[in-house]
Tab-separated table of C-alpha atoms in Angstrom:
chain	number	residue	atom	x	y	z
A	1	UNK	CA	-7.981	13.121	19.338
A	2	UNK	CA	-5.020	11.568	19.077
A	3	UNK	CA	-2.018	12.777	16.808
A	4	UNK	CA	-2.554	9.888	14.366
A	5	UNK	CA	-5.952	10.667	13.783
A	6	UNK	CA	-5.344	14.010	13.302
A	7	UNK	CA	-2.760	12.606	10.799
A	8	UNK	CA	-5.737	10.632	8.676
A	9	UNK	CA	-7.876	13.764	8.880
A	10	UNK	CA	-5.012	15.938	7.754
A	11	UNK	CA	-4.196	13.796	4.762
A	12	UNK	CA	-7.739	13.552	3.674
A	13	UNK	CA	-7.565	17.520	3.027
A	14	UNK	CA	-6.742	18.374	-0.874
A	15	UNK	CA	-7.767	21.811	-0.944
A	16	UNK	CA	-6.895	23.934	-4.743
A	17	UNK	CA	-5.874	27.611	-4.048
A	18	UNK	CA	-9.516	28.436	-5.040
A	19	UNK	CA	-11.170	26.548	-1.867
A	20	UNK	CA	-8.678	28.193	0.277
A	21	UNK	CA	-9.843	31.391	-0.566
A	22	UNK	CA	-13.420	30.390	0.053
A	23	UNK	CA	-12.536	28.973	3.401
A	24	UNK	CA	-10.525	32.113	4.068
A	25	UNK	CA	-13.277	34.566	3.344
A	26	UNK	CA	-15.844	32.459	4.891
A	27	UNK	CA	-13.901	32.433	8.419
A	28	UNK	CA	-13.590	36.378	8.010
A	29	UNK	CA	-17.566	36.708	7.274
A	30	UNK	CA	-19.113	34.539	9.577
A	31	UNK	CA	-17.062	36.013	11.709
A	32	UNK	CA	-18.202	39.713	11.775
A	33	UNK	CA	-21.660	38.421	10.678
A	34	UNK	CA	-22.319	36.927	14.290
A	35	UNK	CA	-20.100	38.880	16.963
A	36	UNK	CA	-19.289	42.389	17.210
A	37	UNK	CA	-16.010	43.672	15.498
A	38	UNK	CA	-14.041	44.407	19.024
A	39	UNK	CA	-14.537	41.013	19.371
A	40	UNK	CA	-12.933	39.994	15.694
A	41	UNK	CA	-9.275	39.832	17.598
A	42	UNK	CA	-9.907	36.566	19.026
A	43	UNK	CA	-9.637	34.876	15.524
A	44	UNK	CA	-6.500	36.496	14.558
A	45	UNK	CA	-5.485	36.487	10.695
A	46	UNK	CA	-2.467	35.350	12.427
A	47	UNK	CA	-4.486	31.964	13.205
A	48	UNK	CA	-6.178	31.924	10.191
A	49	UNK	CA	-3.230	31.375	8.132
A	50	UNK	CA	-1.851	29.384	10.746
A	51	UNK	CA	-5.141	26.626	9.625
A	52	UNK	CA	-4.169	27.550	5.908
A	53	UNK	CA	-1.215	26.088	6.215
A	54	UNK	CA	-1.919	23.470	8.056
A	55	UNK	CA	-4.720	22.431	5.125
A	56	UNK	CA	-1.973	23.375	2.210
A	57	UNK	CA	0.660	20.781	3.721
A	58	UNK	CA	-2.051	18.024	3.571
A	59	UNK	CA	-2.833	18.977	0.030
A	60	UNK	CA	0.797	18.853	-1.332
A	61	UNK	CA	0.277	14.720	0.534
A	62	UNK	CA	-2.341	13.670	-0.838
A	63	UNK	CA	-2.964	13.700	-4.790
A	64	UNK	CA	-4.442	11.715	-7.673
A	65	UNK	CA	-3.016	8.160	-8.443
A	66	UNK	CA	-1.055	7.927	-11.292
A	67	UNK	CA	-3.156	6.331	-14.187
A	68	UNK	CA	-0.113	3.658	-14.430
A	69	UNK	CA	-1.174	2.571	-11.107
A	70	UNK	CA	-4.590	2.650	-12.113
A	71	UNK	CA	-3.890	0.599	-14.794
A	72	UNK	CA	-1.662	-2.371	-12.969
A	73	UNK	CA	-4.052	-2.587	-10.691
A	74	UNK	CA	-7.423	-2.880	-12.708
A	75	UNK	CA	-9.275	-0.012	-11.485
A	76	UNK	CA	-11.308	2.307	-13.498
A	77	UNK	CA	-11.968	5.945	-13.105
A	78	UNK	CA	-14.624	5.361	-10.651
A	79	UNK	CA	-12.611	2.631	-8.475
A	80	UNK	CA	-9.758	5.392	-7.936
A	81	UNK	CA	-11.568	7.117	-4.891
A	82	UNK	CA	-10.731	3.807	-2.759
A	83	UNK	CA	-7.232	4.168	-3.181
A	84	UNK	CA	-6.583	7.626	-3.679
A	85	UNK	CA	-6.358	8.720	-0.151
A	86	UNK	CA	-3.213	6.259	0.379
A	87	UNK	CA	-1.708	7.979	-2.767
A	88	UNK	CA	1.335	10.240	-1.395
A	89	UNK	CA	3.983	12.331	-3.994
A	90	UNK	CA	7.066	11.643	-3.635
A	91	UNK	CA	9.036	12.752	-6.487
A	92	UNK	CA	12.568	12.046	-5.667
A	93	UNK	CA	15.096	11.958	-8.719
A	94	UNK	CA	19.036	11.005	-8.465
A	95	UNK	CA	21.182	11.190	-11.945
A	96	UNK	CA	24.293	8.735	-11.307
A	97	UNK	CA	28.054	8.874	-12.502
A	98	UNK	CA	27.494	6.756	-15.417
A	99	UNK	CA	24.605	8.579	-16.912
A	100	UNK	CA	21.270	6.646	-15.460
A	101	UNK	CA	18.659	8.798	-13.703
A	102	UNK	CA	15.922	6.642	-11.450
A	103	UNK	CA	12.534	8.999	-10.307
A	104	UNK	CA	10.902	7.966	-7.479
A	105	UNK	CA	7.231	9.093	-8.422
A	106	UNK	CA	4.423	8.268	-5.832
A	107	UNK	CA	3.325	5.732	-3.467
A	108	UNK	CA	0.322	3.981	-2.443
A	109	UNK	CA	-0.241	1.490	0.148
A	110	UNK	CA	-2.432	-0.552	2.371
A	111	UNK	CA	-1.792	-2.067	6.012
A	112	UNK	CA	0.158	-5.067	4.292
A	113	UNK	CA	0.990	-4.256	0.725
A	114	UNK	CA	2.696	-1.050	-1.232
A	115	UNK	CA	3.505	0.049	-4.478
A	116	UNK	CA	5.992	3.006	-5.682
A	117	UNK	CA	5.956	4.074	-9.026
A	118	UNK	CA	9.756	3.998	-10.639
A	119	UNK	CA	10.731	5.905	-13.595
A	120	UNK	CA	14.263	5.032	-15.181
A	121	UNK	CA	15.751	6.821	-17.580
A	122	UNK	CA	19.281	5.510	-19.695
A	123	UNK	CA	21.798	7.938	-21.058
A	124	UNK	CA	21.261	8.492	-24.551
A	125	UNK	CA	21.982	5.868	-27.207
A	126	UNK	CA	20.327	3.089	-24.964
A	127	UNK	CA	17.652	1.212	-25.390
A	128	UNK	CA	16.014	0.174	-21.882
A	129	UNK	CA	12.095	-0.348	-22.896
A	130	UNK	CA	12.680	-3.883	-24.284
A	131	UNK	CA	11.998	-7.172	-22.807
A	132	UNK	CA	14.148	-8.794	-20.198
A	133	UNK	CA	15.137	-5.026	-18.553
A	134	UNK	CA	14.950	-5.406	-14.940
A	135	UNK	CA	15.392	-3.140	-11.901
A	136	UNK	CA	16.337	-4.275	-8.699
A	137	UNK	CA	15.254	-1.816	-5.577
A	138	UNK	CA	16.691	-3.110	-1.708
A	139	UNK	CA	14.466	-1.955	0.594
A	140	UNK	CA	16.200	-0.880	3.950
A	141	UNK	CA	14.114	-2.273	6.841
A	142	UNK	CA	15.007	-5.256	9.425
A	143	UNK	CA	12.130	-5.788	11.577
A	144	UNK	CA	9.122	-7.891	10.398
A	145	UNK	CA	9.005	-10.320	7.219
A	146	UNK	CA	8.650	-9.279	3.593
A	147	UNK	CA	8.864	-9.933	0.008
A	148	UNK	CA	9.459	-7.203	-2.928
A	149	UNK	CA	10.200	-7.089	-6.526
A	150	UNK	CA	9.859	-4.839	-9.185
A	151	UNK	CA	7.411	-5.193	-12.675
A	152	UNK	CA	8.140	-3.446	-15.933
A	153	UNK	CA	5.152	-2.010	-16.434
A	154	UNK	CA	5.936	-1.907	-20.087
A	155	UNK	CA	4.641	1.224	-21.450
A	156	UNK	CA	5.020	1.488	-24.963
A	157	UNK	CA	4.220	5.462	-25.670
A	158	UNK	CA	7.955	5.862	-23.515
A	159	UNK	CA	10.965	6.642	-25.435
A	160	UNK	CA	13.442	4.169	-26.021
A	161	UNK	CA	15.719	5.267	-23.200
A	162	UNK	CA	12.796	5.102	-20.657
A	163	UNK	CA	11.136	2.524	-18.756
A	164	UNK	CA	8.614	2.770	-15.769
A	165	UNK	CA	8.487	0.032	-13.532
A	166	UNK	CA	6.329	-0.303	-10.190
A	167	UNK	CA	8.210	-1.737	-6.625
A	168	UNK	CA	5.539	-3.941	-4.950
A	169	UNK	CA	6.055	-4.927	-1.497
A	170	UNK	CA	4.372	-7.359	0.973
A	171	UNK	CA	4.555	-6.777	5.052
A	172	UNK	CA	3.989	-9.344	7.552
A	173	UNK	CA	4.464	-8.508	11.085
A	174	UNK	CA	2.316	-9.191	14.130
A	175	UNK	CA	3.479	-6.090	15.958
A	176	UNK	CA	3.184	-3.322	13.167
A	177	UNK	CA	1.836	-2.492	9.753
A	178	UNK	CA	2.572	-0.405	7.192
A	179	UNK	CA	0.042	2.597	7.495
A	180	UNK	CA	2.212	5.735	8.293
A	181	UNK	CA	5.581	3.353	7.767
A	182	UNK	CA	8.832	4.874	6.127
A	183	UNK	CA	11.139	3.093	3.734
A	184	UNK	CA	14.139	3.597	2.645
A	185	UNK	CA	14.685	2.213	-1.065
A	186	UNK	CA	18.294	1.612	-2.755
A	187	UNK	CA	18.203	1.235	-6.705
A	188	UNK	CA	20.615	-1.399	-6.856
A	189	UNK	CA	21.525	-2.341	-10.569
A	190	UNK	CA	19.391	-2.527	-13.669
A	191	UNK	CA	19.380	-5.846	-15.616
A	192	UNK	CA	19.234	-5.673	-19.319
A	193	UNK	CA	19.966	-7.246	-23.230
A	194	UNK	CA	21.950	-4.547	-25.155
A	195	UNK	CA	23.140	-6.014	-28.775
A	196	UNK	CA	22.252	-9.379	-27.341
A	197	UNK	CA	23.941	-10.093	-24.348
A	198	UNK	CA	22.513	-9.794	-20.825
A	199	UNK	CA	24.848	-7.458	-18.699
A	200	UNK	CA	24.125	-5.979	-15.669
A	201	UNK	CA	24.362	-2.124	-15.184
A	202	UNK	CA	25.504	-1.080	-11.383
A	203	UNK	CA	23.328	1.807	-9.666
A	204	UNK	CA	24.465	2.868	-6.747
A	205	UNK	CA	25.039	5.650	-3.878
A	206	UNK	CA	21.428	6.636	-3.926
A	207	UNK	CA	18.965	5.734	-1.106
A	208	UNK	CA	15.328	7.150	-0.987
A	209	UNK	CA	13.141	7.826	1.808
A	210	UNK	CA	9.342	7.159	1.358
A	211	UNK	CA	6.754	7.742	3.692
A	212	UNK	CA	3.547	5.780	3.787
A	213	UNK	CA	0.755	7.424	4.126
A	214	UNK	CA	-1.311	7.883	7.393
A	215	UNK	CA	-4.340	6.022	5.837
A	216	UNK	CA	-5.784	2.736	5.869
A	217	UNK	CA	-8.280	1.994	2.612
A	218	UNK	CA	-9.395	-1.495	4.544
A	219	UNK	CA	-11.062	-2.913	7.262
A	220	UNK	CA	-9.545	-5.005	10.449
A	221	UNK	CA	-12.006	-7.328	11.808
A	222	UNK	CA	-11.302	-9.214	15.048
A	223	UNK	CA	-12.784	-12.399	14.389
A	224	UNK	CA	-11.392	-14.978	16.851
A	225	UNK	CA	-13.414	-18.003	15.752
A	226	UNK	CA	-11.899	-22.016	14.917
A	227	UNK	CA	-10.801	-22.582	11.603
A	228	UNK	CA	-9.824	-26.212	10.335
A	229	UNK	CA	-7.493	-26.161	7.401
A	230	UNK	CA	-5.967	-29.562	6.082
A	231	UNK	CA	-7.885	-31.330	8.692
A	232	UNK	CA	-6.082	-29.208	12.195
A	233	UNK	CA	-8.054	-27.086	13.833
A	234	UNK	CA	-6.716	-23.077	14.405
A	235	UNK	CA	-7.898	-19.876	15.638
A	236	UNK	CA	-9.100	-17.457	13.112
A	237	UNK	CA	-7.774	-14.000	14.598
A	238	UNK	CA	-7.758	-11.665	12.309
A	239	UNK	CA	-9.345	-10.852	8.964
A	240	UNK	CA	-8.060	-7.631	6.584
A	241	UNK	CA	-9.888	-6.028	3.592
A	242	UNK	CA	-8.537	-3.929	1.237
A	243	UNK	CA	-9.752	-2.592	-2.457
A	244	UNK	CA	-6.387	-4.173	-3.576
A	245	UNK	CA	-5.426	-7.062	-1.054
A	246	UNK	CA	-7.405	-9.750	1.197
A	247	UNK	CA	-5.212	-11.024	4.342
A	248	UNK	CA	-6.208	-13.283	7.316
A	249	UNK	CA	-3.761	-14.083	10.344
A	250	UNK	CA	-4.116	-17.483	12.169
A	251	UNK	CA	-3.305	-18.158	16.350
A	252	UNK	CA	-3.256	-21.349	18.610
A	253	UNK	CA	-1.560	-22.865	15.512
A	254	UNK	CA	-0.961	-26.852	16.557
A	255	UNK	CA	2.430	-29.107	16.293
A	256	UNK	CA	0.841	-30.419	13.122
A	257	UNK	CA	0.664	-27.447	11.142
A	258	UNK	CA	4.562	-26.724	11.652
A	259	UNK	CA	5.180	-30.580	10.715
A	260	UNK	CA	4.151	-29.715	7.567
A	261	UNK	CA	0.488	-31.870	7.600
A	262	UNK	CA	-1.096	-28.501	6.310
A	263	UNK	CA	0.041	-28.792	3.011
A	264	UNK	CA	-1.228	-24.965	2.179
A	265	UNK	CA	1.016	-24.873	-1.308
A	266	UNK	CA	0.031	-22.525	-3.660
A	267	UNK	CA	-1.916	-24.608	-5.973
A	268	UNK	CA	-4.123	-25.799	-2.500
A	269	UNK	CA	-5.405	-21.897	-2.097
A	270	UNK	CA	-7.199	-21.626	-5.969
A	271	UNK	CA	-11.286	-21.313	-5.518
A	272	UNK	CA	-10.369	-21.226	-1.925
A	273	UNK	CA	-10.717	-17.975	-0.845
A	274	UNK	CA	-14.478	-16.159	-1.547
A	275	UNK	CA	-15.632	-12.575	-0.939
A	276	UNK	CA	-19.030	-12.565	-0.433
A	277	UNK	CA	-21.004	-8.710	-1.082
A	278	UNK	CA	-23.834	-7.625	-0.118
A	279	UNK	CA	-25.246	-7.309	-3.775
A	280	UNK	CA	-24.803	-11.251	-3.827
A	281	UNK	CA	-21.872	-11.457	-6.206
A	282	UNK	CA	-18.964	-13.170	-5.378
A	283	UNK	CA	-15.046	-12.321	-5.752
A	284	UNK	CA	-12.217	-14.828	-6.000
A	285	UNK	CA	-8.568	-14.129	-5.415
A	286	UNK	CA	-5.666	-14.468	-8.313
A	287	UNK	CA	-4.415	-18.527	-7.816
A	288	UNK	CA	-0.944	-17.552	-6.033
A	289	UNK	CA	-0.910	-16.008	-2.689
A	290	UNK	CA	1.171	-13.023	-2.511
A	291	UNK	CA	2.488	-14.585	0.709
A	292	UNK	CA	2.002	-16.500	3.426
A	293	UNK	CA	3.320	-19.067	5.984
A	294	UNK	CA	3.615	-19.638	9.370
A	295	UNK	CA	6.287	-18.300	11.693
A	296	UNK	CA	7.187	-17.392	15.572
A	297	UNK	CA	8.481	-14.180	16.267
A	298	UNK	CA	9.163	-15.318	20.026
A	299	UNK	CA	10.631	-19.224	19.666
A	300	UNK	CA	10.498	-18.762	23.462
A	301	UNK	CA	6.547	-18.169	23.925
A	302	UNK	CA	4.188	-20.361	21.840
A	303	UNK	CA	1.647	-18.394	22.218
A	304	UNK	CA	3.362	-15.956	19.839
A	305	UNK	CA	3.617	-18.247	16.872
A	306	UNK	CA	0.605	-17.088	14.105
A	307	UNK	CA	0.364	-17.578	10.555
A	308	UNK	CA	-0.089	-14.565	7.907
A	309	UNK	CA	-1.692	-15.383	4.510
A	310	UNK	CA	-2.621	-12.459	1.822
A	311	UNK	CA	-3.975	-12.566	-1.400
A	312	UNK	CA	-4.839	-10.291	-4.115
A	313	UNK	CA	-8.739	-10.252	-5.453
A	314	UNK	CA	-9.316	-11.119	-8.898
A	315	UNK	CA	-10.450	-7.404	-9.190
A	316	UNK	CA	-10.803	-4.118	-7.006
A	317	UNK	CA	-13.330	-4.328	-4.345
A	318	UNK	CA	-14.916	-1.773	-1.601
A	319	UNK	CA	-14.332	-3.382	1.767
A	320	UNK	CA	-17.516	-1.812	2.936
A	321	UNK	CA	-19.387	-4.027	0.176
A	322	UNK	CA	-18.043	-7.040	1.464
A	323	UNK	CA	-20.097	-9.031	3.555
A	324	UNK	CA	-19.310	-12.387	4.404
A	325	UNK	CA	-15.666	-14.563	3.808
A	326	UNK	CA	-15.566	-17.925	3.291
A	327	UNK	CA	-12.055	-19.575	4.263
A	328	UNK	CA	-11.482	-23.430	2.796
A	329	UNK	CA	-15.419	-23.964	3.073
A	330	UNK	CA	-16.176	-21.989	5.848
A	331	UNK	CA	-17.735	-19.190	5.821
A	332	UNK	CA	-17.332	-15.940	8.401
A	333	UNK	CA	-20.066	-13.164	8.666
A	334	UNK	CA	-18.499	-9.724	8.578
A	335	UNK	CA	-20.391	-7.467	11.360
């Protein structure tokens, strides 16, 4: 097994003190139960423990996600079991010169998309949950393409001087993903209206390391079938489900597309995406891609040139349910 997998078991672990107790005694029984007691020395308590801990660092990874999440993301109670495995703590605070303190509370994450709850907190005597407050996050990685921003998640039961916000970013590489990825994130500055007037208040000094987690909530299919889209024909390579994204990656991409024949603007893309399940209903994705384009990482080698769209379904779905994708009136079986 290799050490990744052993990663993805690992994080799937979430044992309370309780269970660890069980497992403990359990080990000790069967083991007397079924060999003689001189034997007993070859399972040391020395290598129980040694598991123990093993099973307690997986369990301080993986935890429940944050009902805010929950929440931004449409998913119910029941819907929270095919994210939750990607959900890892991070709970990293930093309280700067001028009185601002920025928590860094969890991530989630899929092989193209994450999330990180933010909480901000002003120094007293300012308002931050209004409208128009804004916090800018840099995120501190050079390789591959990707677009970010932050949303106010605008929870009203805050205080006045607090404001949680959620930093979404989208990934688009053809060498790497983002399962198991680290990031470093910078809180840059916080926009906001105090009596009025927009002003801009400077955070900085602070840089936060978050690790992805090891798991990946979707499924990769290799597809390798012709496309047409605007009319050109394409290779279909790849296509990526997720319960909270949809992504499909195009090769053998002719001159045409790059002159810009395609047309694939945002408005082109509405009713033309369709998940198909196996219970017959149907799922569209939200009218604006969260990206996409076409690019060569190698301007060299033309074979390297590909084109990455994602998109986010109109509600959560179970990969496993899906089965069939149409693409611009064409429609792919998922086996």
């Amino acid at each position: 097994m290799e050490r990744r997998d052993l990663n993805r078991m690992f994080d799937a672990l979430a044992p309370t003190a309780e269970q660890e107790q069980v497992v403990l005694d359990r080990l000790l029984r069967t083991e007397r139960k079924g060999r003689p007691m001189r034997k007993l020395k070859k399972l040391t308590v020395l290598g129980i423990a040694a598991a123990l801990m093993i099973i307690s660092c997986a369990a301080a990874v993986v935890t429940g996600l944050d009902q805010r999440l929950l929440d931004y993301f449409g998913a119910n109670q029941e819907q929270e079991p095919l994210m939750a495995p990607t959900a890892v703590r991070v709970e990293k605070s930093h309280t700067y010169e001028n009185g601002w303190t920025v928590d860094i509370r969890q991530a989630m994450s899929d092989r193209y998309s994450m999330a990180v709850l933010i909480d901000v907190t002003a120094p007293e005597g300012t308002k931050l949950n209004g409208e128009g407050a804004y916090l800018k996050v840099q995120p501190s990685r050079k390789d591959g393409g990707y677009g970010y921003g932050c949303y106010d998640l605008m929870d009203e039961t805050l205080p006045e001087d607090q404001a949680s916000y959620l930093f979404i970013l989208n990934y688009d590489d053809s060498r790497s993903d983002l399962i198991g990825s680290v990031w470093e994130l910078t809180p840059e500055s916080i926009y906001m209206e105090e009596n009025g007037t927009e002003h801009e208040v400077a955070l900085s000094g602070w840089t936060c390391a978050v690790s992805l987690s090891e798991q990946d909530p979707g499924i990769l299919y290799e597809v390798g079938q012709p496309v047409s889209l605007g009319g050109h024909e394409a290779t279909l390579d790849q296509l990526y489900l997720s319960p909270i994204s949809f992504a499909f990656r195009l090769r053998h991409i002719l001159s045409q597309l790059w002159d810009g024949e395609l047309g694939l603007v945002s408005e082109d893309w509405e009713g033309q995406i369709v998940l198909h399940m196996d219970s017959g209903e149907t799922v569209e994705m939200e009218r604006l891609p969260l990206m996409g384009g076409l690019t060569n990482p190698d301007p060299e080698d033309p074979d390297a040139a590909y084109g990455h769209y994602q998109f986010r379904p109109e509600r959560i779905i179970d990969p496993a349910e899906i089965t069939a994708v149409t693409i611009c009136g064409q429609t792919y079986e998922l086996k």
